[in-house]
C-alpha cells in the first residue's frame, strides 16, 4: 500500500476491535425472555389439545387440564379417526378426510387461478371500470357469509351446479376472491412495469404475458395464496355442508358432529384428537412452508 | 333397492340409538337408509335442509318438528303430499292423540309422518342429591323451590339449566303450563291474547321464573344433556327438560324411581304437550325414490318401529295401540297422561319459529341477567305476543 | 423518402393532466434521434406512445408511412430497450432473445439463426445459457438490446438504457450503441437526460419541455445556436453564462449591460430581431482568460470565487461586480480562489435571447 | 388498418374476458346479492323469500330488539379492541422479531400456527382453557389462591373479552407477519439516520417507522376489519352467544333469525344494516385508495 | 494538530467475508476527503464504521483524538447524509431538522435558532413547513444536509449524496457543498463513485479497491501521478490511453512499443524504477492533433474511427496499426470518422506503469 502516510501512533489507547458482546446482555434477556413467554402463551392451547387428547376420560375428569398425561393412550385418536359416531355413521373423521382433499384441491386451484388472473388484469391491464369492480370486491370481503347463503343457493340452482363438487368450488372461489385479488393485484403492481411493456413489444398478449412472464415470477405470492386458501377451505364447515350432499361432506362436518353431538359427557379427549386431526393438514402446511409465506407476503403482498 | 338419504339432527347417545332402529326397520324393507346426520340442533340443520330443497337437490326425507316449521315449504309445493300413504295405512285411526296429525295437515292434505311425541313438561330430579342435602325428594314445584337452599348448602346446584336459548324459553313455558294452566298458554300463544299475557296469572309465572333463575345461578354449561348429566351425576338437584332427557338417563344406566324421579307437569298440573318429530318428504323426480319415501313413511309408523324407536328415544309413540311393556316408570307416567287425554298443543304448533326465537331471546336474557325484573320481562313478553302472527 | 416515424398532433392525457400537448415530430429513415429534456417532461410518455404501450388521446402516429395509431406494439415493427433492462428473469439469455420470435411463430431454425447473429453482433455468445441474474449490468443491457435486434425491426426505441450503469460502463456502451447504429442504419429514438449521450449519439436532438418539442436540430446547431434560453441553459455543463441588459439595434448593434456596454460585431442575428431587454449568453469554454483575454473585444476583470479542478480541465466561478461567470480553463491551470483573473470573449460565440419570449435574437 | 380509434369496448378485450369471473362475482354475487338482500328486507319473508312487502316493519322491529342492540354493542367493543390490540400486539411482535434475533423462523412459526386453525377449533380450545371448573381458574385456585376468579366466558360483563383472547390468539400471527414484511420494507438508511440523530429505537418506531407503513396497515386493516364484521364462528364455538345474550354479534343475529327463527325478512334487515355500515366506510375509502392513481 | 479522524488497522467482516482489511486513514482537521472507488469496494462500509453504524471487527477509530470505537453514533459528533436522503417522510422539513435536537433536549429557543440558521445557510427557509414528498430531489438532499448541520457536529459524512439527482442538479449541489465546506471548515468525508465530484470537491481523495486504500492524495497528484495503473485507469474520462511495451533504463530511458520506440526524455521516474515490460499511459487531453502534433517528441499517424462531438469538446477514437487512442479536441473540430489524423504527445505528460506490479515507474 503505497502513499498512505500515517501520523505517528500517538492515539492507540482505549477500546479496539469489536464491541464486547455480552451474550446475556440486558437487551437480549429482555427480547428473548419476552419472546419465549409469548411463545409459551401461543403454544399453551396446542399443548392442552395434545395432552388432553392423550388422556383417558377418568384422568380428564380428575381435573388439571395442563397436567401431562399419567397414562398415555391413543384411544381417543383412534376413536376420533375411525370410530366416532355421527348418527349412524361410526367411521369417525376418516370418512370426511378424502372428501376434504377432494374439495380442497380443486377449490384452491380454481380460486388461485381466477384471483391471480383478476389481480393481473387489475394491475396491468387497467380497463375502464376496473376500479369499480375492485372496490366492489373489497366490499364483498366484508359481507357475512350467512347473508349470501340463499342467494347463492338460488344462483347455483339456476346454473345447475347445486349439490355438485363444482358448485362448492365456485362458492369457495367467490368468497376467496376479494382478499386473494387484493394480494395478487398488489403483488403484480409491485413487479416492474417495464417487464410487462417489454413483453408486449415482444408480441406476447394477455395470456402469453400471464403465463410466460408473470406466473414464473410470482412463486412467493402463489405460496401465500395457496396457504391462505388451503387453510380457509380446509377449515370451512358452512359451505361444505350447505352446498353439497353427504357424499361430499368434508372432515369439518364430522368434526362438528363429533364435537357437538354430546353423548352423555363430553369426550374431551376425543374432541381434542378430532380437532387436532382436522387441523393437521393446514398445520403441516404452515410448519413446512411458513418461511415462504413470510417471504411471499414481504415480496409485495403488503405494498398497497 | 333404493338408497334414501335421510337428514336429521339426532346425534346424542340416546338419539343415535333410536335412529338406528328406524334405519334397521327401513333397511329390512330392502331399501337402504343413507344417514345424513347433522349435529348441533335444528338451527344448524334447518338451513342445510332448506338449502338442499331450494337448491333443487333434496334429500329423500328429513326430520322437522311438526307444526308450523314446514308450512312454507308445503305452500311452495316442495314437499310431497303423503295423503295416499296415510290413507292406505289408516293413520287417521291409529295416530293418538289425533291432534298430532293436524300438525301435518295443510288444507286437508297430510304432508308428514309423525314419529313420536315429545313433551316438555318434566322435572327430573336426582334422588341422591336430595338425600345428600338431607331433604325429601320434592313432589311438586313449590317443594322443590323450598329445598333449594338446602341443596346449595350441600354444594349442589339446585336447578341445572344449559345456556342455549331454547332451554330457557322451554323452562318458562313449562312453568306457564304448570302454574297458570294450559288454557292460559293456549290463549296467549294460540289466540295472541295480550291481556292474558299481561295478567296476574302470568305475573305469578314470572315470579316463579325468577325463583328458577336464582336456583340455576352457577350452571356453567351450554348443552341440555350436560345439564342432564349434572342430574345423573348428582351434582345438581334437578332439571326441567323434555322427555328426551330420559334417553340420557337410560344410556347412563340409571333407573327411574330409584336413581332419579320425574314429575310431569312439575307435579302441579299433570299435563303434557304433544310436540314431536315428524318426517317430511321432498318432491323428487325419481320414481324409485318416491316409492322408497312411501315405504319409509309406512315403516315409520309401523307398530314395531314405534316401539323400538320410542324406547330408545325416551319419547312416546304416536299410536295408542302399541304395547310398551318395556317402558319404564317415567314413560308409563307419560303414557297414562296421554291415555287420559291430558294433552295440550306444543309451542311449535302454536307459534311460528320466529315467535319462538323471540321468546328464546327474551328468556335467555332473563335467566342470565339477574338485574332484569320479572315486570320488565313480562312487559317484553306482552310485546312479543302482540306482534305474533 | 418518406419519414420513418411521423407524429401528428399527438395529445396524451392521464385523466385531467395533459402530458403531451399536440406534439409533431418527423424522424427520417435511419436517423438517430435523441429526446432530451428534464425529468417529467414527457419523454418516456412519447416513446411509449410510439411503441403503442399507451393509448393516445388524440393525433396519429405513422411508422414507415403506415398509420399505426391503434396497432398492437408488436405489430409496429419496433423494438424497445428499457432503463431497468426488463429482462425476463426466469428465462435464459437465449430465452429472452427468442421470446418475441416464438410469439411471432418464426420457424425454429430461423429463431436460432437470428439469435446467434444477434448474440454475435453484441458479443454475448458465451452468455446465452445464463439467466439474467448472473449477468452484470452492462451484459444485461446488451441482452436487452439483443432482444430488439433479433426481431429485425425498423425502429429501435431506447428509454434511458444506460442510466442504471456506472460512468465507465456508460461510456463504453454509448460507443457500442453508436457503432451498432452505424452498422445497422436503423431508425433509432433514444430518450435520455444525459447531455453527453445526447450530443454524442444523436443525428438530431429533440429538446422537450412540458410535453412540447422546443428545438429539433443537430447537436452542433443546438449547442451553438440554441433556439431559446431554456435550450441554451439546458445544454452545456457548466451552464451558459448570461449578462442581462438591453440590445440596441438602431445603428450598429450594441449590448448594454449593468457592468459594461459593447458592440455586437460579428454576431449573426436571426431573421428579424427586435431590440429591447435581452440576455447575452456565453459558454464557459468560449471565455479566454489571462493574457489572451486582452485580445478579445469584450473584457472583464474578475475575481475568482471557486475553483473546480477536474484534472482534464479546471472550472472557475468568477465575478465582476454582481455579474458571475463560469470559466473553463486548462487542467494545469494554477488559478486559486481569491485571485484576480482577466477574462474576455467574442460576440461571435455568443447567443442573445429576448428577455420576454426567451427566443434567440 | 388500424386508422380509426377502435371502440373502447374492444380495447383490452382479452383482459376484459379474463376478468369476467371477477365482474360476474362482483356484479351478480356481491351487488346482486346485496340488492336481493335489501329488497327482501322489506318483506315479511319467513322460511322462503317471498315478495310480500311490508315497508320498514322489519327495521322497526330490528331496532327495537334488545338483542340486536347488544349485538351491535358487542361488535363495537370487540371490533375496537380487536383492531387496536391486534395491531399493537402484531406490531410489537414484529418489532421483536425484527431485532436480528436467532431462531427467528421458529419463533415466527410458533406465533403463526394458530392461524392455521379454524375459529371453531380456536373457540373450542379456549372455551376449555377458560372454563372455570377445570381451566385456568381451577388451576390457580388449586395452587392455593382460593379467591382467584377468572371466568370470562361465564361472566356476561366480560364475556366478549374472553372471546377477544381467543380471537387475538388466532389472528395476531398473521398481523405479525404482515407487519414484519412491512418493517423489512423500510429503507435501512432511515434507521441509520435516526441512530445518527440519536433517536431512541422506540421513538424511531413510533414517530418514523409506523407512519411509513401506511400501505401495510391498509392491507392489514382490510383483512382484520373484514374478519371482525363477519365474526360468527368463534362466538358460536366458544359461547354460543351466551351467557344469555351477552356475547351476541350481528352476524349471529342474522344467521339465527334467517335460519333458526325462520324469519328471513328480519335477517335480511339486519344484514342490510351491516352492509350499509360497511359500505359507508368502505366505498369512499376504496375510491380514494384504489381509484384515481394509476399503479399502486 | 491532531488528526480529525484517524483509523487504525480497521478490519470489518460480514461473517466470513472480509470487507475492510486492516485499513488505515488519517483525515486532517477541516479537510474534505473523498472516498472514491468502484461499486462494492467498501466505501459505504468504511463510512458506516466511522459513523458507528457498524461494529468493527478489529482496529480503532479516533475522532478528534478521542477513541470512539465503541461509542454510539449520536455521541461521536458526526452528521451523516445518505443517498436516499432518508428524510422522515411524515414530518415537515422543520420537524426533520429539529427531531434530533429535541431528542437531545436542546432548549426550544436554541432549536429554533439553529434550525433557522441551517435553513438560511441552505436556503430552504420557504420549505420549512412542507413535507419531504412535496420537495424536489435537490431540495430533499439539502434538507438532509441541514439535518446534519443543525447538530453542530465536527465531522460530516456523505454517502453518495448526489447519486439520485440528475446531472444539472448534481452540478449545482456539488458547488453548494463545496461552498458549505469553505464556510464551515468542518471535516468532511464524502463517498462517491463519480470522479468529477471527487476531483472538484476533495482536498484529498482516497482511491479504494477491495477494502484497501490504493492512493490517498490530492486530486491533482492523483490525476497527474497516479500511483498505479488501476488508479490511472479509474480516473479520467475518456480513460487513459496505454501503449504496451518495454522500458529500457540502461542508458537514456527508452520505451519500445509494438508501433514505435521513443525516448522518455523529461519523464520523472519514481525513486528506483526497474526496467522491463511496462504500460505507457497518456491521457486523451494530453494528445495534440493536426499540425501541432508535428512539434511533439512522440507522433503517430492515425485514422479516425469514431467521433463524439460533446459541444464543448470533441472526442475521437483513432487508431494507428493495432494501437487505439482516445483523443480530445476542440468543440469546433471538424474531424470526421475515416479522416486521417496526425497525433503527438510529450513523455513528460505520461505515466508509465510496471506490467507486473502495476505500480508507477
Ligand atoms: N400513469 C400516469 N398517470 C399520471 N401521470 C403520469 C403517468 N405517467 C406519467 N405521468 C406524468 O407525465 C409526465 C411525464 O412523464 P414521463 O414519464 O413521460 O417523463 P419523462 O420525461 O420520461 O421523465 P424521466 O426523465 O423522469 O423518465 C410526468 O409529469 C408524470 O408525472
Ligand atoms: N450486510 C452485509 N452483509 C454481507 N456483505 C455485505 C453487507 N453489506 C455490504 N456487504 C458487502 O461488502 C462489500 C462492500 O460493500 P459497500 O456497501 O461498502 O460497497 P460500496 O463501496 O459502498 O459500493 P457502492 O458504491 O455500490 O455503494 C460488498 O461486496 C458487499 O457485498
Ligand atoms: Mg422517463
Ligand atoms: Mg455504497
Coordinates of C-alpha atoms in Angstrom, one line a residue, chain A residues 124-126 191-206 208-218, chain C residues 48 51-53 72-75 78-80 82-91 96 99-103 147 151 159:
Chain A
X124 CA -51.5 -4.4 -15.7
X125 CA -54.5 -4.0 -18.0
X126 CA -56.5 -1.4 -16.2
X191 CA -43.4 -6.0 -10.3
X192 CA -41.5 -3.7 -12.7
X193 CA -43.9 -2.4 -15.3
X194 CA -41.2 -2.3 -17.8
X195 CA -41.2 -6.1 -17.9
X196 CA -44.8 -6.1 -18.9
X197 CA -44.1 -3.5 -21.6
X198 CA -41.2 -5.4 -22.9
X199 CA -43.3 -8.5 -23.3
X200 CA -45.9 -6.6 -25.1
X201 CA -43.4 -5.2 -27.5
X202 CA -42.2 -8.8 -27.9
X203 CA -45.7 -9.6 -29.1
X204 CA -47.0 -11.5 -26.1
X205 CA -50.6 -10.9 -25.5
X206 CA -52.7 -11.1 -22.4
X208 CA -48.9 -15.0 -23.1
X209 CA -47.7 -12.4 -20.6
X210 CA -49.6 -14.0 -17.8
X211 CA -48.3 -17.5 -18.3
X212 CA -44.8 -16.9 -19.6
X213 CA -43.8 -13.8 -17.7
X214 CA -45.9 -13.1 -14.7
X215 CA -46.6 -16.6 -13.3
X216 CA -43.0 -17.8 -13.3
X217 CA -42.0 -14.6 -11.4
X218 CA -44.7 -15.0 -8.7
Chain C
X48 CA -44.5 4.7 -25.1
X51 CA -44.4 1.9 -29.1
X52 CA -48.1 1.5 -28.6
X53 CA -47.8 1.0 -24.9
X72 CA -50.5 -3.5 -31.1
X73 CA -47.0 -2.8 -30.0
X74 CA -45.7 -6.0 -31.6
X75 CA -47.1 -5.2 -35.0
X78 CA -40.4 -1.5 -33.3
X79 CA -38.1 -2.9 -30.7
X80 CA -37.7 -1.3 -27.3
X82 CA -35.7 -0.1 -21.1
X83 CA -33.8 1.5 -18.4
X84 CA -34.2 -1.4 -16.0
X85 CA -33.3 -3.8 -18.8
X86 CA -36.7 -5.6 -18.2
X87 CA -35.2 -9.0 -18.9
X88 CA -37.4 -11.9 -18.1
X89 CA -35.7 -13.2 -15.0
X90 CA -36.8 -16.8 -15.3
X91 CA -35.6 -17.3 -18.9
X96 CA -35.1 -13.8 -23.6
X99 CA -39.3 -14.9 -26.8
X100 CA -40.5 -12.4 -29.2
X101 CA -39.7 -14.6 -32.2
X102 CA -41.5 -17.5 -30.8
X103 CA -44.5 -15.3 -30.1
X147 CA -33.9 -8.6 -27.8
X151 CA -36.8 -9.0 -34.1
X159 CA -35.7 4.6 -22.8

